[in-house]
Short mmCIF file of C-alpha atoms in Angstrom, two decimals:
data_model
loop_
_atom_site.label_atom_id
_atom_site.label_comp_id
_atom_site.label_asym_id
_atom_site.label_seq_id
_atom_site.Cartn_x
_atom_site.Cartn_y
_atom_site.Cartn_z
CA MET Z 280 -45.93 17.96 -9.04
CA ILE Z 281 -43.82 15.82 -6.88
CA GLY Z 282 -40.18 15.14 -7.06
CA HIS Z 283 -36.82 15.22 -5.47
CA VAL Z 284 -33.33 16.46 -5.81
CA ASP Z 285 -31.37 13.36 -4.93
CA SER Z 286 -28.12 14.25 -5.17
CA VAL Z 287 -25.98 17.60 -6.17
CA THR Z 288 -22.15 17.60 -6.81
CA ARG Z 289 -19.86 20.04 -8.46
CA ARG Z 290 -20.12 17.73 -11.56
CA LYS Z 291 -23.87 17.08 -11.75
CA VAL Z 292 -27.38 17.22 -10.52
CA LYS Z 293 -29.68 13.88 -9.85
CA GLY Z 294 -33.32 13.39 -9.13
CA TRP Z 295 -36.69 13.08 -10.57
CA ALA Z 296 -40.10 14.71 -11.24
CA PHE Z 297 -43.67 13.64 -12.04
CA ASN Z 298 -46.98 15.30 -12.48
CA PRO Z 299 -49.82 12.84 -11.28
CA ASP Z 300 -52.06 15.39 -13.30
CA ASP Z 301 -50.29 15.03 -16.52
CA PRO Z 302 -48.76 11.56 -16.23
CA HIS Z 303 -47.50 11.21 -19.81
CA VAL Z 304 -45.64 14.85 -20.08
CA PRO Z 305 -42.33 14.52 -18.43
CA PRO Z 306 -41.90 17.83 -16.62
CA LYS Z 307 -39.13 20.79 -17.88
CA LEU Z 308 -37.46 22.04 -14.77
CA ARG Z 309 -35.01 24.89 -14.76
CA CYS Z 310 -31.87 24.49 -13.18
CA LEU Z 311 -30.45 27.70 -11.28
CA CYS Z 312 -26.96 28.11 -10.03
CA ASN Z 313 -26.73 31.22 -7.44
CA GLY Z 314 -29.93 32.43 -9.09
CA GLU Z 315 -28.37 32.34 -12.75
CA PHE Z 316 -30.10 29.97 -15.33
CA ILE Z 317 -28.30 27.29 -16.27
CA SER Z 318 -30.09 24.84 -18.52
CA ILE Z 319 -33.67 23.26 -18.97
CA ILE Z 320 -33.74 19.41 -17.83
CA VAL Z 321 -36.47 17.27 -18.84
CA ALA Z 322 -37.52 14.49 -16.49
CA ASN Z 323 -37.96 11.54 -18.77
CA SER Z 324 -35.27 8.60 -17.57
CA TYR Z 325 -36.10 5.63 -16.86
CA ARG Z 326 -35.69 4.59 -12.95
CA PRO Z 327 -36.81 1.34 -12.03
CA ASP Z 328 -36.95 2.31 -8.48
CA LEU Z 329 -39.78 4.87 -9.21
CA GLU Z 330 -41.75 2.23 -11.09
CA GLN Z 331 -41.74 -0.35 -7.97
CA ALA Z 332 -42.62 2.38 -5.94
CA GLY Z 333 -45.53 2.76 -8.07
CA ILE Z 334 -44.48 6.66 -9.13
CA GLY Z 335 -45.95 6.18 -12.98
CA ASN Z 336 -44.06 4.30 -15.26
CA GLY Z 337 -40.66 5.19 -13.81
CA TYR Z 338 -39.90 7.43 -17.06
CA HIS Z 339 -39.38 10.26 -14.85
CA GLY Z 340 -35.77 10.53 -13.76
CA PHE Z 341 -33.29 13.40 -14.51
CA GLU Z 342 -29.82 13.99 -14.66
CA LEU Z 343 -27.63 16.98 -15.88
CA GLU Z 344 -23.82 17.03 -15.69
CA TRP Z 345 -22.25 20.23 -15.94
CA ASP Z 346 -20.04 21.34 -19.03
CA ILE Z 347 -17.33 22.55 -16.44
CA ALA Z 348 -17.10 21.52 -13.01
CA LEU Z 349 -18.38 23.92 -10.49
CA ASP Z 350 -15.47 25.99 -8.44
CA PRO Z 351 -14.87 24.17 -5.46
CA VAL Z 352 -13.54 27.08 -3.47
CA LYS Z 353 -17.15 29.07 -3.97
CA ARG Z 354 -20.18 28.46 -2.36
CA HIS Z 355 -23.25 27.27 -5.00
CA VAL Z 356 -26.88 27.25 -4.20
CA ILE Z 357 -28.51 24.75 -6.64
CA SER Z 358 -32.18 25.04 -7.44
CA LEU Z 359 -34.31 22.89 -9.59
CA VAL Z 360 -37.89 24.49 -10.45
CA ASP Z 361 -40.82 23.23 -12.60
CA GLU Z 362 -41.07 25.64 -15.57
CA ALA Z 363 -44.78 25.30 -15.64
CA SER Z 364 -45.53 25.76 -12.30
CA GLY Z 365 -42.63 27.57 -10.70
CA GLN Z 366 -42.63 24.97 -8.18
CA GLU Z 367 -39.40 23.81 -6.32
CA LEU Z 368 -38.46 20.01 -5.84
CA LYS Z 369 -38.05 18.92 -2.34
CA ASN Z 370 -34.55 19.23 -1.56
CA SER Z 371 -34.23 22.29 -3.50
CA PRO Z 372 -32.66 24.74 -3.05
CA HIS Z 373 -29.32 22.38 -2.27
CA MET Z 374 -26.45 23.91 -1.25
CA LEU Z 375 -22.71 23.15 -1.99
CA GLU Z 376 -20.39 24.72 0.50
CA ALA Z 377 -16.77 25.90 -0.52
CA GLU Z 378 -14.12 23.22 -0.05
CA ASN Z 379 -11.34 23.60 2.29
CA CYS Z 380 -9.80 20.29 1.72
CA PHE Z 381 -7.63 19.01 -1.50
CA ASP Z 382 -10.12 15.81 -2.19
CA GLU Z 383 -10.29 14.07 -5.30
CA GLU Z 384 -12.98 16.20 -7.13
CA PHE Z 385 -11.07 19.20 -6.72
CA LYS Z 386 -7.79 17.49 -7.96
CA ASN Z 387 -9.81 16.25 -11.11
CA GLY Z 388 -11.10 19.60 -11.56
CA LEU Z 389 -7.84 21.62 -11.45
CA SER Z 390 -6.20 18.56 -13.71
CA GLY Z 391 -8.47 19.01 -16.34
CA LEU Z 392 -8.48 22.65 -16.45
CA LEU Z 393 -4.66 22.40 -16.89
CA ARG Z 394 -4.71 19.86 -19.43
CA SER Z 395 -7.15 22.25 -21.38
CA ILE Z 396 -4.23 24.90 -21.67
CA GLU Z 397 -2.71 24.33 -25.43
CA SER Z 398 -0.32 27.39 -25.87
CA ARG Z 399 2.96 27.54 -24.76
CA GLU Z 400 2.44 31.02 -23.39
CA GLY Z 401 -0.23 29.44 -21.54
CA GLN Z 402 1.18 26.50 -20.23
CA GLU Z 403 3.91 28.97 -18.77
CA GLN Z 404 1.73 31.44 -17.31
CA ALA Z 405 0.07 28.20 -15.24
CA ALA Z 406 3.07 26.87 -14.09
CA GLY Z 407 4.43 30.14 -12.76
CA PHE Z 408 0.99 30.33 -11.23
CA LEU Z 409 1.24 27.02 -9.42
CA LEU Z 410 4.88 27.48 -8.26
CA ASP Z 411 3.56 30.92 -6.92
CA GLN Z 412 0.93 29.08 -5.11
CA ALA Z 413 3.48 26.64 -3.65
CA GLU Z 414 5.30 28.98 -2.41
CA GLN Z 415 2.73 30.89 -0.70
CA LEU Z 416 1.43 27.48 0.52
CA ALA Z 417 4.76 26.77 2.21
CA GLN Z 418 4.48 29.98 4.13
CA ARG Z 419 0.96 29.66 5.18
CA MET Z 420 2.06 25.78 6.58
CA VAL Z 421 4.53 27.49 8.54
CA GLU Z 422 2.47 30.43 9.75
CA THR Z 423 -0.45 27.95 10.67
CA GLU Z 424 1.95 26.01 12.72
CA SER Z 425 3.43 29.20 14.20
CA LEU Z 426 -0.14 30.33 15.21
CA CYS Z 427 -0.74 27.43 17.42
CA ARG Z 428 1.97 28.81 19.88
CA GLU Z 429 0.30 32.17 20.63
CA ASP Z 430 -1.40 32.82 23.91
CA ASP Z 431 -5.15 33.33 22.19
CA PHE Z 432 -5.03 30.85 19.52
CA LEU Z 433 -7.26 28.61 21.18
CA ASP Z 434 -9.91 31.49 21.68
CA ARG Z 435 -9.94 32.02 17.63
CA LEU Z 436 -10.90 28.76 17.07
CA PRO Z 437 -14.24 27.00 16.69
CA ALA Z 438 -14.45 24.38 19.64
CA GLU Z 439 -14.58 21.43 16.61
CA LYS Z 440 -11.36 22.58 15.68
CA ILE Z 441 -9.41 22.57 18.79
CA HIS Z 442 -6.47 20.34 18.32
CA PRO Z 443 -3.46 22.30 18.33
CA PHE Z 444 0.06 21.20 19.93
CA THR Z 445 1.36 23.86 22.20
CA GLY Z 446 4.30 22.20 23.85
CA CYS Z 447 8.06 21.75 22.70
CA ARG Z 448 8.65 21.23 18.80
CA VAL Z 449 11.80 19.35 17.81
CA LEU Z 450 13.10 19.16 14.28
CA VAL Z 451 15.02 16.24 13.16
CA LEU Z 452 17.60 16.69 10.63
CA ASP Z 453 19.03 13.86 8.81
CA GLU Z 454 21.21 12.77 5.26
CA VAL Z 455 18.53 10.47 4.31
CA VAL Z 456 14.79 9.60 5.24
CA PRO Z 457 14.86 6.61 7.87
CA ALA Z 458 13.36 3.00 6.14
CA LYS Z 459 12.93 0.11 8.29
CA ASN Z 460 15.43 -2.27 8.76
CA ARG Z 461 17.68 -0.26 6.22
CA ASP Z 462 20.48 0.04 8.86
CA ALA Z 463 21.23 0.66 12.60
CA GLY Z 464 21.25 4.39 12.01
CA SER Z 465 17.47 4.11 10.71
CA ASN Z 466 16.66 1.93 13.88
CA ALA Z 467 18.30 4.09 16.10
CA ILE Z 468 16.97 7.65 15.00
CA VAL Z 469 13.20 6.16 14.71
CA SER Z 470 13.37 4.49 18.26
CA HIS Z 471 14.84 8.41 19.12
CA ILE Z 472 11.89 9.99 17.64
CA GLU Z 473 9.27 7.88 19.27
CA SER Z 474 10.93 8.74 22.38
CA LEU Z 475 10.40 11.93 21.97
CA GLN Z 476 6.87 11.87 20.99
CA ARG Z 477 6.27 9.74 23.93
CA LEU Z 478 7.57 12.61 26.16
CA GLY Z 479 5.07 14.87 24.47
CA MET Z 480 7.32 16.38 21.80
CA GLU Z 481 5.77 17.13 18.38
CA VAL Z 482 8.35 16.31 15.85
CA SER Z 483 9.22 17.26 12.75
CA PHE Z 484 11.54 15.96 10.36
CA ALA Z 485 13.69 16.84 7.25
CA ALA Z 486 16.29 15.07 4.82
CA VAL Z 487 19.08 16.01 2.44
CA GLN Z 488 17.82 13.34 0.13
CA TYR Z 489 14.60 11.56 0.02
CA ASP Z 490 15.40 8.04 -1.27
CA ALA Z 491 12.71 6.56 0.89
CA ALA Z 492 9.15 6.80 1.39
CA PRO Z 493 8.09 8.94 4.51
CA ASP Z 494 5.35 6.38 5.47
CA LEU Z 495 7.54 5.11 8.35
CA LEU Z 496 7.84 8.81 10.17
CA THR Z 497 4.51 9.93 8.82
CA GLY Z 498 2.70 6.68 10.13
CA ILE Z 499 4.01 7.62 13.55
CA GLY Z 500 2.53 11.28 13.39
CA VAL Z 501 5.94 12.90 12.34
CA HIS Z 502 5.57 16.08 10.52
CA PHE Z 503 7.52 15.63 7.08
CA TYR Z 504 8.98 18.67 5.24
CA ALA Z 505 9.73 17.68 1.92
CA PRO Z 506 9.82 18.81 -1.73
CA PRO Z 507 8.11 20.55 -3.47
CA LEU Z 508 6.78 22.52 -0.95
CA PHE Z 509 10.06 22.74 0.86
CA ARG Z 510 13.02 22.47 -1.28
CA SER Z 511 15.82 21.94 1.08
CA ILE Z 512 16.47 22.04 4.80
CA GLU Z 513 17.95 25.78 4.23
CA ASP Z 514 14.54 26.38 2.98
CA VAL Z 515 12.77 24.42 6.10
CA LEU Z 516 15.07 26.80 8.52
CA ARG Z 517 14.52 29.98 6.88
CA ARG Z 518 10.57 29.68 6.55
CA ASN Z 519 10.47 28.65 10.43
CA VAL Z 520 12.13 31.36 12.26
CA GLY Z 521 12.27 30.95 15.82
CA GLN Z 522 9.62 27.78 15.79
CA PHE Z 523 11.59 25.26 17.08
CA ASP Z 524 12.56 24.46 20.97
CA ALA Z 525 15.16 21.94 19.94
CA VAL Z 526 16.98 20.68 16.73
CA TYR Z 527 18.33 17.49 16.75
CA ILE Z 528 20.91 16.77 14.13
CA HIS Z 529 21.66 13.45 13.27
CA ARG Z 530 25.43 12.38 12.00
CA THR Z 531 28.55 14.61 11.96
CA SER Z 532 28.19 15.85 8.23
CA MET Z 533 24.69 17.52 9.16
CA ALA Z 534 25.94 18.99 12.18
CA ILE Z 535 28.83 20.82 10.28
CA ARG Z 536 26.77 22.15 7.82
CA TYR Z 537 23.59 23.05 9.69
CA ILE Z 538 24.63 24.46 13.16
CA PRO Z 539 25.49 27.90 11.90
CA LEU Z 540 22.08 27.98 10.05
CA ILE Z 541 20.14 26.68 13.10
CA ARG Z 542 21.74 29.48 15.31
CA TYR Z 543 21.14 32.09 12.64
CA TRP Z 544 17.23 31.26 11.97
CA ASN Z 545 16.66 29.77 15.60
CA PRO Z 546 18.72 31.10 18.12
CA HIS Z 547 17.17 29.97 20.92
CA ALA Z 548 16.64 26.30 20.09
CA VAL Z 549 18.71 23.61 21.71
CA ILE Z 550 21.01 21.71 19.54
CA VAL Z 551 20.95 17.83 20.12
CA TYR Z 552 23.67 16.25 17.93
CA LEU Z 553 23.69 12.57 17.68
CA VAL Z 554 27.22 11.29 16.47
CA ALA Z 555 26.05 7.84 15.25
CA ASP Z 556 29.39 6.46 15.31
CA LEU Z 557 32.71 8.30 15.46
CA HIS Z 558 34.38 7.92 11.98
CA ALA Z 559 37.53 9.04 12.71
CA VAL Z 560 38.14 5.95 15.22
CA ARG Z 561 37.07 3.52 12.98
CA MET Z 562 39.12 5.16 10.11
CA MET Z 563 42.16 5.35 12.47
CA ARG Z 564 41.91 1.90 13.24
CA GLN Z 565 41.68 0.64 9.60
CA ALA Z 566 44.63 2.61 8.49
CA GLU Z 567 46.78 1.50 10.97
CA MET Z 568 45.76 -2.23 10.53
CA THR Z 569 46.35 -1.59 6.44
CA GLN Z 570 49.38 1.01 6.96
CA ASP Z 571 47.18 3.33 4.69
CA GLU Z 572 48.66 6.83 4.84
CA LEU Z 573 46.62 8.70 2.98
CA LEU Z 574 43.64 7.28 5.22
CA TRP Z 575 45.15 8.57 8.23
CA GLN Z 576 45.13 12.01 6.81
CA ASP Z 577 41.24 11.33 6.02
CA ALA Z 578 40.72 10.02 9.58
CA PHE Z 579 42.47 13.27 11.31
CA ARG Z 580 40.44 15.61 9.03
CA THR Z 581 37.18 13.48 9.82
CA GLN Z 582 38.30 13.54 13.66
CA LYS Z 583 38.50 17.71 13.60
CA ALA Z 584 34.73 17.86 11.98
CA GLU Z 585 33.45 15.38 14.92
CA LEU Z 586 35.25 17.32 17.49
CA ALA Z 587 34.27 20.83 16.13
CA ALA Z 588 30.42 19.64 16.10
CA ALA Z 589 30.66 18.13 19.74
CA TRP Z 590 32.25 21.62 20.60
CA GLN Z 591 29.36 23.80 19.42
CA VAL Z 592 26.25 21.85 19.97
CA ASP Z 593 24.49 21.88 23.77
CA THR Z 594 24.22 18.24 23.87
CA VAL Z 595 26.19 15.14 22.28
CA ILE Z 596 24.55 11.41 21.92
CA THR Z 597 26.49 8.49 21.32
CA HIS Z 598 25.38 5.20 21.41
CA SER Z 599 28.83 3.77 22.91
CA SER Z 600 30.64 4.71 26.48
CA TYR Z 601 33.76 4.00 24.95
CA GLU Z 602 33.23 6.81 22.22
CA ARG Z 603 31.58 9.31 24.89
CA ASP Z 604 35.56 9.03 26.66
CA VAL Z 605 36.87 10.03 23.45
CA LEU Z 606 34.82 12.85 22.91
CA ARG Z 607 35.34 13.78 26.44
CA THR Z 608 38.99 13.48 26.35
CA HIS Z 609 39.37 15.75 23.33
CA VAL Z 610 36.56 18.04 24.10
CA PRO Z 611 36.25 18.26 27.97
CA ALA Z 612 33.56 20.73 28.23
CA ALA Z 613 31.36 18.37 25.86
CA ASN Z 614 27.86 17.52 27.50
CA VAL Z 615 28.01 13.65 26.00
CA HIS Z 616 25.24 11.19 26.70
CA VAL Z 617 25.31 7.46 26.13
CA ILE Z 618 22.04 6.30 24.57
CA PRO Z 619 21.23 3.34 22.73
CA TRP Z 620 18.23 2.79 20.88
CA ALA Z 621 15.17 0.75 21.70
CA VAL Z 622 14.85 -2.76 21.20
CA ASP Z 623 12.34 -5.40 22.36
CA ALA Z 624 13.47 -8.94 23.79
CA ASP Z 625 11.42 -11.15 21.75
CA PRO Z 626 13.25 -14.76 22.06
CA VAL Z 627 12.77 -17.23 18.90
CA SER Z 628 10.67 -20.12 19.42
CA ALA Z 629 13.27 -22.61 18.02
CA THR Z 630 15.17 -24.47 20.66
CA PHE Z 631 19.07 -25.19 20.80
CA TYR Z 632 18.57 -28.47 19.32
CA GLN Z 633 16.40 -27.20 16.33
CA ARG Z 634 19.24 -24.70 15.31
CA HIS Z 635 22.67 -25.43 13.93
CA GLY Z 636 25.68 -23.48 12.88
CA ILE Z 637 26.64 -19.78 12.87
CA ALA Z 638 25.45 -16.62 11.07
CA PHE Z 639 27.15 -13.46 10.12
CA ILE Z 640 25.14 -10.54 9.24
CA GLY Z 641 26.25 -7.18 7.61
CA ASN Z 642 26.36 -4.52 4.75
CA TYR Z 643 29.42 -5.30 2.97
CA LYS Z 644 29.82 -1.94 0.93
CA HIS Z 645 30.97 -1.10 4.66
CA ALA Z 646 34.93 -1.76 4.91
CA PRO Z 647 34.83 -3.31 8.52
CA ASN Z 648 32.06 -5.64 7.65
CA ARG Z 649 33.75 -6.79 4.45
CA ASP Z 650 37.21 -7.42 6.03
CA ALA Z 651 34.95 -9.22 8.91
CA ALA Z 652 33.42 -11.58 6.67
CA GLU Z 653 37.04 -12.48 4.70
CA TYR Z 654 38.42 -12.98 7.92
CA LEU Z 655 35.53 -15.29 9.10
CA ILE Z 656 35.84 -17.55 5.85
CA ASN Z 657 39.64 -17.42 5.48
CA GLU Z 658 40.85 -17.64 9.24
CA VAL Z 659 38.46 -18.46 11.82
CA MET Z 660 36.21 -21.08 9.99
CA PRO Z 661 39.14 -23.57 8.87
CA GLN Z 662 40.22 -23.97 12.31
CA ILE Z 663 36.53 -24.43 13.66
CA TRP Z 664 36.17 -27.17 10.80
CA ALA Z 665 39.48 -28.92 11.77
CA ILE Z 666 37.75 -29.67 15.00
CA ASP Z 667 34.12 -29.69 14.30
CA PRO Z 668 33.32 -29.99 10.31
CA THR Z 669 29.65 -29.95 10.98
CA ILE Z 670 29.41 -26.59 11.67
CA ASP Z 671 28.22 -24.23 8.52
CA CYS Z 672 28.51 -20.65 8.19
CA ARG Z 673 25.82 -18.46 6.43
CA ILE Z 674 26.75 -15.09 5.30
CA TYR Z 675 23.59 -12.64 5.11
CA GLY Z 676 23.36 -9.08 3.86
CA THR Z 677 24.06 -6.67 1.00
CA GLY Z 678 26.73 -5.62 -1.03
CA LEU Z 679 28.64 -9.27 -0.92
CA PRO Z 680 31.94 -8.97 -2.46
CA LYS Z 681 32.11 -11.10 -5.92
CA HIS Z 682 35.55 -12.23 -4.99
CA LEU Z 683 34.24 -14.16 -2.23
CA VAL Z 684 30.73 -15.20 -3.61
CA GLY Z 685 32.29 -16.80 -6.53
CA VAL Z 686 34.77 -18.93 -4.78
CA ARG Z 687 33.65 -22.23 -2.97
CA HIS Z 688 34.65 -22.13 0.95
CA GLY Z 689 33.82 -25.33 2.21
CA ARG Z 690 30.57 -25.29 4.33
CA VAL Z 691 30.15 -21.42 4.05
CA HIS Z 692 26.72 -20.40 2.26
CA PHE Z 693 25.83 -16.90 0.75
CA ILE Z 694 22.76 -16.19 1.45
CA GLY Z 695 22.41 -12.64 0.71
CA PRO Z 696 20.02 -10.11 1.90
CA VAL Z 697 16.88 -11.20 4.09
CA PRO Z 698 13.69 -9.21 4.78
CA ASP Z 699 13.05 -10.24 8.31
CA LEU Z 700 16.29 -11.53 10.59
CA ARG Z 701 13.94 -13.45 12.34
CA ASP Z 702 14.25 -15.98 9.62
CA VAL Z 703 17.96 -16.03 10.61
CA PHE Z 704 17.81 -16.30 14.01
CA LEU Z 705 15.30 -19.03 13.73
CA THR Z 706 18.08 -21.47 12.04
CA ALA Z 707 21.53 -20.09 13.36
CA ARG Z 708 22.69 -21.63 16.80
CA LEU Z 709 24.76 -18.56 16.89
CA THR Z 710 25.69 -15.26 15.31
CA VAL Z 711 29.24 -13.71 15.11
CA ALA Z 712 30.84 -10.51 14.74
CA PRO Z 713 34.44 -11.17 14.16
CA LEU Z 714 35.28 -7.18 13.38
CA ARG Z 715 38.99 -6.44 13.48
CA TYR Z 716 38.03 -2.46 13.29
CA GLY Z 717 34.92 -0.33 13.33
CA ALA Z 718 33.49 1.70 15.53
CA GLY Z 719 29.78 2.39 17.38
CA LEU Z 720 27.24 0.11 18.69
CA LYS Z 721 26.47 -2.85 16.38
CA GLY Z 722 22.87 -3.07 15.70
CA LYS Z 723 23.75 -6.78 14.66
CA VAL Z 724 24.84 -7.31 18.04
CA LEU Z 725 21.50 -6.35 19.68
CA ASP Z 726 19.22 -7.64 17.36
CA SER Z 727 20.71 -11.29 17.87
CA PHE Z 728 20.82 -10.58 21.69
CA ALA Z 729 17.20 -9.37 21.46
CA ALA Z 730 16.33 -12.78 20.21
CA GLY Z 731 18.09 -14.78 22.51
CA VAL Z 732 20.56 -15.87 19.92
CA PRO Z 733 24.17 -15.21 21.55
CA CYS Z 734 26.52 -13.32 19.40
CA VAL Z 735 30.45 -14.26 19.42
CA CYS Z 736 32.07 -10.60 19.32
CA THR Z 737 35.52 -9.19 19.12
CA PRO Z 738 36.59 -6.71 21.71
CA ILE Z 739 36.00 -4.08 18.96
CA ALA Z 740 32.48 -5.57 18.03
CA ALA Z 741 31.29 -5.20 21.71
CA GLU Z 742 33.37 -2.01 22.38
CA GLY Z 743 30.80 0.50 24.42
CA MET Z 744 28.35 -2.00 25.29
CA ASP Z 745 29.78 -2.19 28.98
CA LEU Z 746 28.87 -6.25 28.97
CA PRO Z 747 28.90 -7.81 32.22
CA LEU Z 748 31.49 -10.14 33.23
CA SER Z 749 29.18 -12.88 33.14
CA MET Z 750 28.92 -12.34 29.34
CA ASN Z 751 32.54 -12.87 28.85
CA ALA Z 752 32.08 -16.18 27.52
CA LEU Z 753 30.98 -14.24 24.35
CA LEU Z 754 34.28 -12.59 23.48
CA GLY Z 755 37.48 -13.51 21.73
CA GLY Z 756 40.26 -11.08 20.95
CA ASP Z 757 42.10 -13.24 18.54
CA THR Z 758 41.64 -16.06 16.19
CA GLN Z 759 42.33 -19.11 18.54
CA SER Z 760 39.81 -17.38 21.21
CA LEU Z 761 37.29 -16.92 18.77
CA VAL Z 762 37.17 -20.54 17.55
CA THR Z 763 37.39 -21.85 21.34
CA VAL Z 764 34.34 -19.43 22.33
CA ILE Z 765 32.37 -20.54 19.43
CA LEU Z 766 33.07 -24.18 19.81
CA ASN Z 767 32.28 -24.03 23.45
CA LEU Z 768 28.74 -22.25 22.71
CA HIS Z 769 27.90 -24.07 19.83
CA ASN Z 770 28.20 -27.45 21.42
CA ASP Z 771 27.33 -26.87 24.98
CA PRO Z 772 23.60 -26.76 25.33
CA GLU Z 773 24.13 -25.75 29.19
CA LEU Z 774 26.47 -22.89 28.63
CA TYR Z 775 24.41 -21.95 25.75
CA ASN Z 776 21.10 -21.45 27.55
CA LYS Z 777 22.84 -19.51 30.05
CA ILE Z 778 24.28 -17.14 28.06
CA SER Z 779 21.06 -16.74 25.99
CA GLU Z 780 19.08 -15.63 29.12
CA ARG Z 781 21.95 -13.09 29.79
CA CYS Z 782 21.58 -11.83 26.34
CA LEU Z 783 18.17 -11.15 26.79
CA SER Z 784 18.49 -9.75 30.24
CA TYR Z 785 21.22 -7.36 28.88
CA ILE Z 786 18.24 -6.16 26.15
CA GLN Z 787 15.56 -5.93 28.76
CA LYS Z 788 17.72 -3.78 31.22
CA ASN Z 789 19.86 -1.67 28.67
CA CYS Z 790 17.36 -1.26 25.52
CA SER Z 791 13.72 -0.78 26.90
CA ARG Z 792 11.60 1.94 26.02
CA GLU Z 793 11.40 3.39 29.31
CA ARG Z 794 14.98 3.37 29.64
CA ILE Z 795 15.72 5.16 26.48
CA ASP Z 796 12.84 7.78 27.53
CA ALA Z 797 14.64 8.53 30.47
CA LEU Z 798 17.99 8.90 28.87
CA ILE Z 799 16.46 11.12 26.12
CA LYS Z 800 14.66 13.46 28.62
CA ALA Z 801 18.22 13.43 30.50
CA ALA Z 802 20.01 14.67 27.55
CA PHE Z 803 17.38 17.42 26.52
CA VAL Z 804 16.94 18.48 29.96
CA SER Z 805 20.90 18.95 29.99
CA ALA Z 806 20.83 20.81 26.71
CA GLY Z 807 18.54 23.60 28.15
CA LEU Z 808 15.05 22.48 27.76
CA GLN Z 809 13.01 22.86 30.90
CA GLU Z 810 11.71 19.80 32.58
CA ASN Z 811 8.30 21.11 32.57
CA GLU Z 812 8.36 21.65 28.84
CA LEU Z 813 8.62 17.84 28.30
#
């Protein structure tokens, strides 16, 4: 008797058997699992590879599919024995070790089992069991992470599994999951997360709303707490008692809601609060411009929340030096750090003469951007066209107001959203940010600078950037000065190229990864982390 067990899975066994002494009678094989009889297999299936190898006429193969897939969490020993002689085939017995991973085979087996439950009572029992198991699994995940911090954890692991992290653990909290190029807030939080990782910290993330795929974060190695295992941020904090060295909160609403819970569940963790921008400043400016009394009241309520959050945390991060000064004025004890986000200087290839016109980029659901677009179209551009009617204006971004798009405005083109801002910078000679109110660092300005495309700004748009005097040629404080600055830069290649170089230099000096890392490190050390933990 000759033969071989070619493959064994939890669904079937395959191989061949041939008796040269009695070639016309196919062998009968006993299949055993853990010593228990399963079935008789007759080796009489045609296999061309056997015939080509000169093994009989090729009709010596066998394949047995189990009625029910073997339990993946148990070890199975599969044996194939010739019934006549008692001889085992080569590669028999074959061992299937218990699985410790949730692979496709496991999922398919479990899915099939659940589909076979037909009664309502059985379905309810299965659902309850699965929910209970999910609860236990979530807790085991947390416990496994916490074990990594015990001194003897490495001694208890096999050598091939020693890859734990025993350093500083940071939990990042935000309202939403950051998405690539969604907004400046997404760019900022992802940049700061990457900086924390470069400093040697292990970063986890949880959000209130999971409205975007986690790929942007999981792709860079961030541990992602999400439903269904972790139903809420409260759930994450409750399960991870004392496990985080620092919690980094993005946005005021998050700080006000979760600071007490963080102090309760992780009393030794330092809390770092990223303001994003001071909404109260923007709201007060808008209220002053529109004479809206209700908006004034909302602004004061918002300011109380922002200042209360700054007072309760260990470190406050803002992107704007102006907002740092506002916070220090109202909360003198606040530990405030100014940290932008990393932006790569990457000048576009198109030259001055290959580009023309100006561009404005924004999300027009945001009131300051909507007002800026209307101001640009209705007040600034008519004065520009009176001097140079060849300059066109292109409006990019989401949420364009219908009352603007539906009306013809000379050489204004409403483009809408673009997947890649490089396409804007390759065609526009200038960008503009004619904001009359607002707050915080403007991502549209940094992105334009990084492409080597000058961005003409109002003082509000450039606020907190600490632009050097050599870049004052970009600033216009009223309509007439904006018109003058735009015309000068758009039509003077020598001035344009000089300012373009200064824009790139600004990005390289202020927004490099190395600088952001140094600033983030200083902020977390000042919050109370030991420098040797970073």
